[in-house]
Amino acid sequence: MWPNGFLNITSRGRRSESQVYLTFDDGPDPRFTPSLLDILAQHQIKASFFVLADACAAYPELVRQTAEAGHDIGIHSYSHAHPWRLRQAEAREELHRCYHTLANITGNPPSLFRPAYGRIRPATLQEARALQLHTVLWNRSVIDWGAWGTLAGVSRRLAALKPGDIVLMHDARPDTNRPETTLTALQSFLNTDKAASLEFSGLSHLTKKRFRN
Ligand SMILES: [Zn+2]
């Protein structure tokens, strides 16, 4: 059922559970992350954040707040460089820099990794495994960027969430992300009966059970 388990990759939870795993990439961003933390706190929801280490170095207090609120924080990349444009040594260096930046800020070694653009290189994956990182992709995206990232579109995709989904969202605005739309749609969705029927957890809920490092 989990053919990639030996490489510590996952992209979906179990359909038989009620958990949904909201994930927010590319932050922290002081324009959006504090509002998102407020929304999650109002609904007593735990989520996961895949952060950019250069933004973490710029806003370490936001990272600490996120961790103290009980959310999971994983490595995304340093500056969102495309993994395939980096030389292998650069990709390795980037992963290690992120690991240490995050560990220094939170006081805990990170355990989750999502490569930029979800692009996996085998050597990077091996490196992530050596650092005991679980690589987590997603099976559902709200597509909160570009031409598809309208409020109606993001809201419709949120309404279609199913138990076991790992959901890609964004709380920062590099490239064409639309975090303002994400936050508005999420706030409305969390007030619905559908959202009340789901249980939202951080990814550590899933990875702790699945992987034995
Ligand atoms: Zn990203």
Short mmCIF file of N, CA and C and ligand atoms in Angstrom, two decimals, residues 25-26 76 80 116-117 170, ligand 1:
data_model
loop_
_atom_site.label_atom_id
_atom_site.label_comp_id
_atom_site.label_asym_id
_atom_site.label_seq_id
_atom_site.Cartn_x
_atom_site.Cartn_y
_atom_site.Cartn_z
N ASP A 25 2.86 26.02 2.41
CA ASP A 25 4.23 26.11 1.90
C ASP A 25 4.67 27.57 1.71
N ASP A 26 5.97 27.74 1.66
CA ASP A 26 6.65 28.96 1.18
C ASP A 26 6.75 30.09 2.21
N HIS A 76 11.30 23.23 3.42
CA HIS A 76 10.86 23.27 2.02
C HIS A 76 12.10 23.47 1.13
N HIS A 80 13.69 28.52 -2.48
CA HIS A 80 12.76 28.00 -3.48
C HIS A 80 13.40 27.81 -4.86
N ALA A 116 11.08 21.80 -3.02
CA ALA A 116 10.43 22.87 -3.78
C ALA A 116 9.80 22.28 -5.05
N TYR A 117 8.61 22.72 -5.36
CA TYR A 117 7.83 22.25 -6.52
C TYR A 117 7.49 20.77 -6.44
N HIS A 170 -0.76 27.61 0.50
CA HIS A 170 0.37 28.53 0.66
C HIS A 170 0.03 29.67 1.62
ZN ZN B 1 6.88 25.99 -2.63
#
